[in-house]
Amino acid sequence: MNRFAHPGQRLILAAATAALAIPFVAASPEAAAAHAARAASAPAHTATWRVAPCPKPAGPRVSAPTRPSPPSADPVLRTVGGDELATAGLAVPASAGAPPEVTATSWVVADLDTGAVLGACGAHEYATPASVQKLLLAATMISRLDPKRVVTITHEDVDIEPGSSSAGLIEGGRYTVETLWLGLLLASGNDAANVLARLGGGTAEAGVREMNEVAAKLGAFQTHAVTPSGLDAPGQFTSAYDLALIMRACLAEPLFQKYALTRYTQIPDQGKHHKGFQIQNQNLLIDNYPGALGGKTGYTDLARHTYVGAAERNGRRLVVTLLGAEYVPLRGWEQGAALLDWGFAQPADASVGRLVDAGATAANPSAAAQAADTPGTGTNALADAGGAGTPSLLAFGAVVAAAGLVLSLAARRRRGQHARR
């Protein structure tokens, strides 16, 4: 049976394939010449991947705030990791079975060790992160803060959006850095995020700037943080692909793995009027999925449900990221578990792209896109032709950082409708 038997599906597939085949207009003669040389020398090959609309289950309509306008699509950023990922639709190996239907608007499944992207839906589509942004905070700060250090909580630390998730810290209270990390990763404490950003950066605002610097070093060029916690703020975006890079960096830190797999912990007493209490890990993957390595949940009215998780099976470690999901028919972690099952069922050499390596290559989006060429998948025509004249994401970040930080601080007391729960 023809997988795309419906006329509308054939039309969408044809349009997507044609769009990918159109070379980006070269920004310089040198870039055009380089692209022409690559194209002339590239061997003929058979397509090893396919693009189609992402499978979606039927679900109830949900009323949500209007999503902010993301930055303009950059053809070079969309090819970081490989040309196959430059689509808003589904990208999976031609030999792969159909992935599970999930409500997420975008997702990625990738191998943490080889870097192979096994499948994706809108890998480079901009989306709002909610609390999975706390993973970028962890990737930035966890190695530089002494877990035994005792910290006094300020008024600014606990000045969080009313009704949003909290680790229950109190002004004037004294807690170890380890307790703060557990409050961040188990209870998704926005108060803990403020403290950790302040400790790592000198101020919370400086901590956010360092988060953005780390994102760029990792190759997560579509990620721009405005708040350390992921609470909604103007100009704050990420992508499913970027979150996979960030989670890989987190899992390279032994302390992160320890905290992310902690089932529960005790927030200590702060005097006789502030008794201690227990918090539990909100990531139910660790209790319900054999081999789970940890992860992070997220939710705001604007972002909807977001999720990042990882697991190991038979010596193979996979990461799953999803954005813009709804709670029914499956919760975020359950959608992640279904995608992990699908990923583990794929052969070890399955790939539609790769996670770029942090370092000199990832410091430049054009170089990262070109370095992602993999045997049998063709040349990166969009990256090769368009890299020289593509506006830098850092320029976007510089503009948004100045305005977004001010706006977000001014709005902290009036963002109740978008609180993470």
Short mmCIF file of C-alpha atoms in Angstrom, two decimals:
data_model
loop_
_atom_site.label_atom_id
_atom_site.label_comp_id
_atom_site.label_asym_id
_atom_site.label_seq_id
_atom_site.Cartn_x
_atom_site.Cartn_y
_atom_site.Cartn_z
CA MET A 1 0.00 0.00 0.00
CA ASN A 2 1.20 3.50 -0.81
CA ARG A 3 2.06 5.16 2.53
CA PHE A 4 0.93 8.50 1.09
CA ALA A 5 -2.19 7.27 -0.71
CA HIS A 6 -4.32 10.30 0.16
CA PRO A 7 -4.03 13.09 -2.49
CA GLY A 8 -3.52 15.74 0.19
CA GLN A 9 -0.68 13.76 1.71
CA ARG A 10 0.97 13.33 -1.70
CA LEU A 11 0.68 17.07 -2.30
CA ILE A 12 2.24 17.92 1.07
CA LEU A 13 5.05 15.44 0.52
CA ALA A 14 5.75 16.79 -2.96
CA ALA A 15 5.81 20.37 -1.70
CA ALA A 16 8.13 19.51 1.16
CA THR A 17 10.49 17.58 -1.10
CA ALA A 18 10.54 20.38 -3.66
CA ALA A 19 11.23 22.99 -0.99
CA LEU A 20 14.23 21.05 0.25
CA ALA A 21 15.56 20.73 -3.30
CA ILE A 22 15.60 24.49 -3.95
CA PRO A 23 19.09 25.88 -3.21
CA PHE A 24 19.32 28.96 -1.04
CA VAL A 25 20.47 32.08 -2.88
CA ALA A 26 24.19 32.45 -2.30
CA ALA A 27 25.25 35.47 -0.28
CA SER A 28 28.69 35.66 -1.90
CA PRO A 29 30.47 34.41 -5.06
CA GLU A 30 32.78 32.32 -2.87
CA ALA A 31 29.86 30.57 -1.17
CA ALA A 32 28.16 29.94 -4.51
CA ALA A 33 31.36 28.52 -5.98
CA ALA A 34 31.86 26.25 -2.98
CA HIS A 35 28.32 24.96 -3.26
CA ALA A 36 28.69 24.35 -7.02
CA ALA A 37 31.90 22.40 -6.49
CA ARG A 38 30.30 20.21 -3.84
CA ALA A 39 27.23 19.58 -5.99
CA ALA A 40 29.34 18.63 -9.02
CA SER A 41 31.46 16.16 -7.07
CA ALA A 42 28.66 14.63 -5.01
CA PRO A 43 27.91 11.02 -6.02
CA ALA A 44 24.41 10.00 -7.01
CA HIS A 45 22.58 8.40 -4.11
CA THR A 46 19.25 6.86 -3.22
CA ALA A 47 17.12 8.72 -0.69
CA THR A 48 17.46 7.17 2.75
CA TRP A 49 14.84 9.32 4.46
CA ARG A 50 11.37 10.62 3.89
CA VAL A 51 9.38 13.69 4.88
CA ALA A 52 5.66 13.70 5.63
CA PRO A 53 3.20 15.40 7.99
CA CYS A 54 3.79 14.42 11.62
CA PRO A 55 1.36 11.78 12.94
CA LYS A 56 -1.12 13.30 15.37
CA PRO A 57 -3.81 11.66 17.50
CA ALA A 58 -7.30 13.05 17.72
CA GLY A 59 -7.74 15.10 20.86
CA PRO A 60 -9.85 17.80 22.45
CA ARG A 61 -9.46 21.40 21.44
CA VAL A 62 -7.64 23.42 24.05
CA SER A 63 -7.89 27.15 24.64
CA ALA A 64 -4.44 28.67 24.97
CA PRO A 65 -2.89 32.16 24.78
CA THR A 66 -1.71 33.40 21.41
CA ARG A 67 1.82 32.22 20.81
CA PRO A 68 4.44 34.93 20.28
CA SER A 69 5.96 35.41 16.86
CA PRO A 70 9.28 33.55 16.66
CA PRO A 71 12.38 34.88 14.88
CA SER A 72 12.35 34.60 11.11
CA ALA A 73 13.31 31.16 9.84
CA ASP A 74 17.01 31.02 9.03
CA PRO A 75 17.83 28.40 6.37
CA VAL A 76 21.28 27.78 7.84
CA LEU A 77 19.99 27.25 11.39
CA ARG A 78 17.39 24.82 10.06
CA THR A 79 20.12 22.61 8.56
CA VAL A 80 22.27 22.34 11.69
CA GLY A 81 22.55 18.58 12.12
CA GLY A 82 21.73 17.84 8.48
CA ASP A 83 19.52 18.90 5.59
CA GLU A 84 16.93 16.26 6.42
CA LEU A 85 16.04 18.12 9.60
CA ALA A 86 15.13 21.33 7.74
CA THR A 87 11.41 20.59 7.69
CA ALA A 88 8.39 21.34 9.83
CA GLY A 89 7.17 17.82 9.10
CA LEU A 90 8.26 14.30 9.90
CA ALA A 91 11.79 13.13 9.06
CA VAL A 92 12.51 9.44 9.62
CA PRO A 93 14.61 6.82 7.81
CA ALA A 94 12.80 5.33 4.83
CA SER A 95 13.14 1.86 6.35
CA ALA A 96 11.69 2.87 9.73
CA GLY A 97 8.24 1.99 10.92
CA ALA A 98 5.80 4.80 11.56
CA PRO A 99 6.54 6.64 14.82
CA PRO A 100 3.81 6.80 17.47
CA GLU A 101 1.16 9.48 17.28
CA VAL A 102 1.88 12.21 19.80
CA THR A 103 0.30 15.59 20.42
CA ALA A 104 3.66 17.40 20.57
CA THR A 105 4.10 20.00 17.83
CA SER A 106 7.80 19.09 17.55
CA TRP A 107 10.06 16.29 18.81
CA VAL A 108 13.44 14.62 18.37
CA VAL A 109 14.78 11.16 19.21
CA ALA A 110 18.58 10.86 19.13
CA ASP A 111 21.41 8.60 20.24
CA LEU A 112 23.36 10.25 23.04
CA ASP A 113 26.60 8.43 22.24
CA THR A 114 26.79 8.34 18.44
CA GLY A 115 24.88 11.62 17.99
CA ALA A 116 22.61 10.06 15.35
CA VAL A 117 19.16 11.66 15.10
CA LEU A 118 16.87 8.65 14.64
CA GLY A 119 13.78 10.66 13.81
CA ALA A 120 12.22 14.06 14.27
CA CYS A 121 9.15 16.18 13.75
CA GLY A 122 9.91 19.86 13.21
CA ALA A 123 13.34 19.51 14.82
CA HIS A 124 14.21 23.17 14.23
CA GLU A 125 10.79 24.76 14.75
CA TYR A 126 10.86 27.55 17.33
CA ALA A 127 8.77 26.88 20.46
CA THR A 128 8.52 28.16 24.03
CA PRO A 129 10.30 25.91 26.52
CA ALA A 130 8.56 26.20 29.92
CA SER A 131 10.53 24.43 32.67
CA VAL A 132 12.68 22.24 30.43
CA GLN A 133 14.73 25.44 30.18
CA LYS A 134 16.00 24.55 33.64
CA LEU A 135 18.17 21.97 31.86
CA LEU A 136 20.13 24.81 30.24
CA LEU A 137 20.57 26.34 33.69
CA ALA A 138 21.93 23.00 34.93
CA ALA A 139 24.25 22.60 31.93
CA THR A 140 25.60 26.10 32.63
CA MET A 141 25.97 26.15 36.41
CA ILE A 142 26.11 22.65 37.90
CA SER A 143 29.86 22.15 37.44
CA ARG A 144 30.83 25.52 38.89
CA LEU A 145 28.85 25.49 42.15
CA ASP A 146 29.99 23.61 45.28
CA PRO A 147 27.06 21.37 46.29
CA LYS A 148 27.96 21.77 49.98
CA ARG A 149 27.90 25.56 49.89
CA VAL A 150 25.22 27.09 52.14
CA VAL A 151 23.27 29.99 50.66
CA THR A 152 20.98 32.61 52.22
CA ILE A 153 17.81 33.30 50.22
CA THR A 154 16.97 36.89 49.26
CA HIS A 155 13.64 38.57 48.57
CA GLU A 156 14.42 38.67 44.84
CA ASP A 157 15.04 34.91 44.81
CA VAL A 158 11.51 34.11 45.97
CA ASP A 159 9.78 36.89 44.00
CA ILE A 160 8.27 34.44 41.53
CA GLU A 161 5.01 34.35 39.64
CA PRO A 162 2.11 33.65 42.03
CA GLY A 163 0.89 30.09 41.62
CA SER A 164 3.97 28.93 39.74
CA SER A 165 6.00 25.91 40.84
CA SER A 166 8.22 26.43 43.86
CA ALA A 167 10.69 24.48 45.95
CA GLY A 168 9.22 26.19 49.02
CA LEU A 169 12.27 28.31 49.82
CA ILE A 170 11.75 31.18 52.26
CA GLU A 171 13.39 34.59 52.39
CA GLY A 172 16.26 34.50 54.87
CA GLY A 173 16.35 30.71 54.79
CA ARG A 174 19.65 28.87 54.47
CA TYR A 175 20.02 25.90 52.12
CA THR A 176 22.83 23.94 50.53
CA VAL A 177 23.40 24.20 46.80
CA GLU A 178 22.57 20.50 46.57
CA THR A 179 19.15 21.17 48.09
CA LEU A 180 18.63 23.93 45.52
CA TRP A 181 19.44 21.57 42.63
CA LEU A 182 17.04 18.98 44.00
CA GLY A 183 14.38 21.64 44.41
CA LEU A 184 14.98 22.69 40.81
CA LEU A 185 14.92 19.24 39.21
CA LEU A 186 12.38 17.44 41.40
CA ALA A 187 9.84 20.17 42.20
CA SER A 188 10.72 22.42 39.24
CA GLY A 189 11.24 25.26 41.70
CA ASN A 190 11.30 28.65 40.00
CA ASP A 191 12.65 30.09 43.25
CA ALA A 192 15.56 27.63 43.12
CA ALA A 193 16.23 28.65 39.51
CA ASN A 194 16.55 32.31 40.53
CA VAL A 195 19.03 31.43 43.29
CA LEU A 196 21.18 29.16 41.13
CA ALA A 197 21.34 31.70 38.29
CA ARG A 198 22.34 34.39 40.80
CA LEU A 199 25.02 32.21 42.39
CA GLY A 200 26.53 31.15 39.08
CA GLY A 201 26.41 34.52 37.37
CA GLY A 202 26.71 37.04 40.21
CA THR A 203 23.18 38.24 39.44
CA ALA A 204 20.20 36.35 38.02
CA GLU A 205 20.36 38.48 34.87
CA ALA A 206 24.06 37.71 34.38
CA GLY A 207 23.31 34.06 34.94
CA VAL A 208 20.79 34.13 32.08
CA ARG A 209 23.39 35.73 29.81
CA GLU A 210 25.78 32.91 30.63
CA MET A 211 23.04 30.38 29.84
CA ASN A 212 22.76 31.88 26.36
CA GLU A 213 26.53 31.76 25.91
CA VAL A 214 26.56 28.07 26.79
CA ALA A 215 23.67 27.39 24.40
CA ALA A 216 25.69 28.91 21.55
CA LYS A 217 28.77 26.86 22.49
CA LEU A 218 26.68 23.68 22.42
CA GLY A 219 25.35 24.51 18.96
CA ALA A 220 21.87 25.26 20.30
CA PHE A 221 21.56 28.35 18.09
CA GLN A 222 17.75 28.55 18.23
CA THR A 223 17.67 28.75 22.01
CA HIS A 224 17.38 32.12 23.73
CA ALA A 225 16.69 32.30 27.47
CA VAL A 226 15.16 35.35 29.12
CA THR A 227 14.29 33.79 32.47
CA PRO A 228 16.40 31.18 34.31
CA SER A 229 13.33 29.09 35.13
CA GLY A 230 11.57 28.93 31.76
CA LEU A 231 8.62 31.02 32.92
CA ASP A 232 7.26 32.72 29.81
CA ALA A 233 8.88 35.99 28.74
CA PRO A 234 9.08 37.94 25.46
CA GLY A 235 11.74 36.62 23.08
CA GLN A 236 12.26 33.27 24.80
CA PHE A 237 12.46 30.29 22.46
CA THR A 238 14.07 26.90 21.92
CA SER A 239 13.74 23.92 19.58
CA ALA A 240 13.46 20.16 20.00
CA TYR A 241 16.89 19.74 18.40
CA ASP A 242 18.51 22.26 20.76
CA LEU A 243 17.03 20.53 23.81
CA ALA A 244 18.67 17.26 22.75
CA LEU A 245 22.06 19.02 22.69
CA ILE A 246 21.40 20.55 26.09
CA MET A 247 20.29 17.27 27.66
CA ARG A 248 23.41 15.56 26.32
CA ALA A 249 25.51 18.20 28.07
CA CYS A 250 23.56 17.70 31.31
CA LEU A 251 24.06 13.93 31.30
CA ALA A 252 27.81 14.44 30.98
CA GLU A 253 27.68 15.83 34.53
CA PRO A 254 27.64 13.08 37.22
CA LEU A 255 25.87 15.35 39.71
CA PHE A 256 23.06 15.99 37.26
CA GLN A 257 22.48 12.26 36.82
CA LYS A 258 22.44 11.81 40.59
CA TYR A 259 19.90 14.59 41.14
CA ALA A 260 17.72 13.72 38.12
CA LEU A 261 17.26 10.14 39.38
CA THR A 262 16.45 11.14 42.97
CA ARG A 263 12.89 10.07 43.77
CA TYR A 264 12.31 12.38 46.73
CA THR A 265 14.16 14.57 49.21
CA GLN A 266 13.52 16.65 52.30
CA ILE A 267 13.55 20.44 52.25
CA PRO A 268 15.07 21.17 55.69
CA ASP A 269 13.57 23.04 58.62
CA GLN A 270 14.10 26.79 58.80
CA GLY A 271 13.30 27.36 62.46
CA LYS A 272 10.27 26.20 64.45
CA HIS A 273 7.85 28.24 62.32
CA HIS A 274 9.07 26.75 59.04
CA LYS A 275 9.10 22.99 59.30
CA GLY A 276 10.74 20.90 56.63
CA PHE A 277 8.77 18.93 54.07
CA GLN A 278 9.25 16.32 51.38
CA ILE A 279 9.27 16.94 47.62
CA GLN A 280 8.93 14.23 44.96
CA ASN A 281 10.34 13.93 41.46
CA GLN A 282 7.72 15.01 38.91
CA ASN A 283 9.40 13.05 36.11
CA LEU A 284 7.46 9.77 36.29
CA LEU A 285 9.64 8.22 33.58
CA ILE A 286 12.18 7.26 36.25
CA ASP A 287 9.58 5.11 38.05
CA ASN A 288 7.88 3.64 35.00
CA TYR A 289 10.51 3.17 32.29
CA PRO A 290 13.30 0.60 32.77
CA GLY A 291 16.69 2.15 32.18
CA ALA A 292 15.51 5.74 32.63
CA LEU A 293 18.38 8.20 33.03
CA GLY A 294 16.34 11.24 34.09
CA GLY A 295 14.77 14.22 32.44
CA LYS A 296 12.59 17.25 33.04
CA THR A 297 8.94 18.15 32.73
CA GLY A 298 7.55 21.57 31.83
CA TYR A 299 4.26 23.39 31.48
CA THR A 300 2.88 26.88 31.02
CA ASP A 301 -0.40 27.93 29.43
CA LEU A 302 1.63 29.36 26.56
CA ALA A 303 4.18 26.57 26.04
CA ARG A 304 1.72 23.76 26.83
CA HIS A 305 3.43 20.55 27.98
CA THR A 306 7.12 20.13 27.27
CA TYR A 307 9.31 17.17 28.11
CA VAL A 308 12.89 15.91 27.90
CA GLY A 309 13.90 12.39 28.93
CA ALA A 310 16.61 9.81 28.38
CA ALA A 311 16.99 6.07 28.86
CA GLU A 312 19.47 3.24 28.33
CA ARG A 313 18.69 -0.18 26.87
CA ASN A 314 21.23 -2.88 25.96
CA GLY A 315 24.08 -0.39 26.18
CA ARG A 316 22.36 2.14 23.93
CA ARG A 317 21.43 5.57 25.33
CA LEU A 318 18.68 7.64 23.69
CA VAL A 319 17.27 11.08 24.39
CA VAL A 320 13.77 12.29 23.54
CA THR A 321 12.59 15.90 23.51
CA LEU A 322 9.10 17.21 22.80
CA LEU A 323 7.47 20.62 22.77
CA GLY A 324 3.91 21.95 22.56
CA ALA A 325 2.17 18.76 23.71
CA GLU A 326 -1.25 18.30 25.29
CA TYR A 327 -1.99 16.18 28.34
CA VAL A 328 -4.40 13.82 26.60
CA PRO A 329 -4.53 11.10 25.43
CA LEU A 330 -1.01 10.68 26.88
CA ARG A 331 0.90 12.78 29.38
CA GLY A 332 4.21 14.32 28.33
CA TRP A 333 6.44 11.65 29.85
CA GLU A 334 4.23 8.92 28.35
CA GLN A 335 4.61 10.47 24.90
CA GLY A 336 8.35 10.55 25.54
CA ALA A 337 8.30 6.88 26.56
CA ALA A 338 6.44 5.91 23.37
CA LEU A 339 9.00 7.75 21.23
CA LEU A 340 11.87 6.12 23.15
CA ASP A 341 10.37 2.68 22.47
CA TRP A 342 10.19 3.57 18.79
CA GLY A 343 13.79 4.79 18.83
CA PHE A 344 15.14 1.65 20.49
CA ALA A 345 13.39 -0.41 17.80
CA GLN A 346 15.44 1.31 15.07
CA PRO A 347 18.74 -0.21 13.89
CA ALA A 348 21.96 1.25 15.25
CA ASP A 349 22.86 2.81 11.89
CA ALA A 350 19.48 4.55 11.40
CA SER A 351 19.86 8.30 10.98
CA VAL A 352 18.32 11.40 9.46
CA GLY A 353 20.95 13.73 10.91
CA ARG A 354 23.20 14.12 13.90
CA LEU A 355 23.71 16.09 17.06
CA VAL A 356 26.57 18.51 16.43
CA ASP A 357 29.54 18.48 18.76
CA ALA A 358 30.23 21.45 21.01
CA GLY A 359 33.38 23.41 20.23
CA ALA A 360 34.86 25.39 17.37
CA THR A 361 32.48 24.01 14.75
CA ALA A 362 29.37 24.63 16.83
CA ALA A 363 30.43 28.22 17.48
CA ASN A 364 29.38 29.02 13.90
CA PRO A 365 25.97 27.94 12.58
CA SER A 366 27.21 27.64 8.98
CA ALA A 367 30.16 25.49 10.01
CA ALA A 368 27.93 23.34 12.22
CA ALA A 369 25.53 22.76 9.35
CA GLN A 370 28.33 21.82 6.93
CA ALA A 371 30.02 19.54 9.46
CA ALA A 372 26.78 17.57 9.81
CA ASP A 373 27.12 16.01 6.34
CA THR A 374 26.83 12.26 6.73
CA PRO A 375 27.58 9.55 4.14
CA GLY A 376 24.64 8.72 1.90
CA THR A 377 22.51 11.74 2.73
CA GLY A 378 23.79 14.20 0.14
CA THR A 379 25.34 17.64 0.49
CA ASN A 380 24.12 20.47 2.70
CA ALA A 381 23.03 22.72 -0.16
CA LEU A 382 21.22 25.22 2.04
CA ALA A 383 24.09 25.58 4.48
CA ASP A 384 26.81 25.69 1.83
CA ALA A 385 25.11 28.40 -0.20
CA GLY A 386 23.69 30.56 2.53
CA GLY A 387 26.20 30.59 5.35
CA ALA A 388 28.21 33.69 4.45
CA GLY A 389 25.36 36.15 4.53
CA THR A 390 23.03 34.71 7.16
CA PRO A 391 22.26 37.10 10.03
CA SER A 392 23.79 35.83 13.23
CA LEU A 393 21.50 34.55 15.96
CA LEU A 394 23.75 36.36 18.40
CA ALA A 395 22.60 39.66 16.94
CA PHE A 396 19.00 38.64 17.55
CA GLY A 397 19.96 37.58 21.06
CA ALA A 398 21.64 40.89 21.85
CA VAL A 399 18.53 42.85 20.89
CA VAL A 400 16.11 40.59 22.70
CA ALA A 401 18.26 40.19 25.79
CA ALA A 402 18.21 43.91 26.54
CA ALA A 403 14.49 44.35 25.96
CA GLY A 404 13.32 40.93 27.07
CA LEU A 405 15.04 40.97 30.46
CA VAL A 406 13.55 44.35 31.33
CA LEU A 407 10.09 43.33 30.15
CA SER A 408 10.21 40.02 31.97
CA LEU A 409 11.21 41.59 35.28
CA ALA A 410 8.47 44.19 34.98
CA ALA A 411 5.93 41.48 34.19
CA ARG A 412 6.83 39.05 36.95
CA ARG A 413 3.91 40.12 39.14
CA ARG A 414 1.30 40.05 36.38
CA ARG A 415 1.92 36.83 34.45
CA GLY A 416 -0.47 34.68 36.44
CA GLN A 417 -2.30 33.31 33.41
CA HIS A 418 0.89 31.69 32.12
CA ALA A 419 2.14 30.17 35.40
CA ARG A 420 3.82 26.80 35.31
CA ARG A 421 1.83 24.31 37.37
#
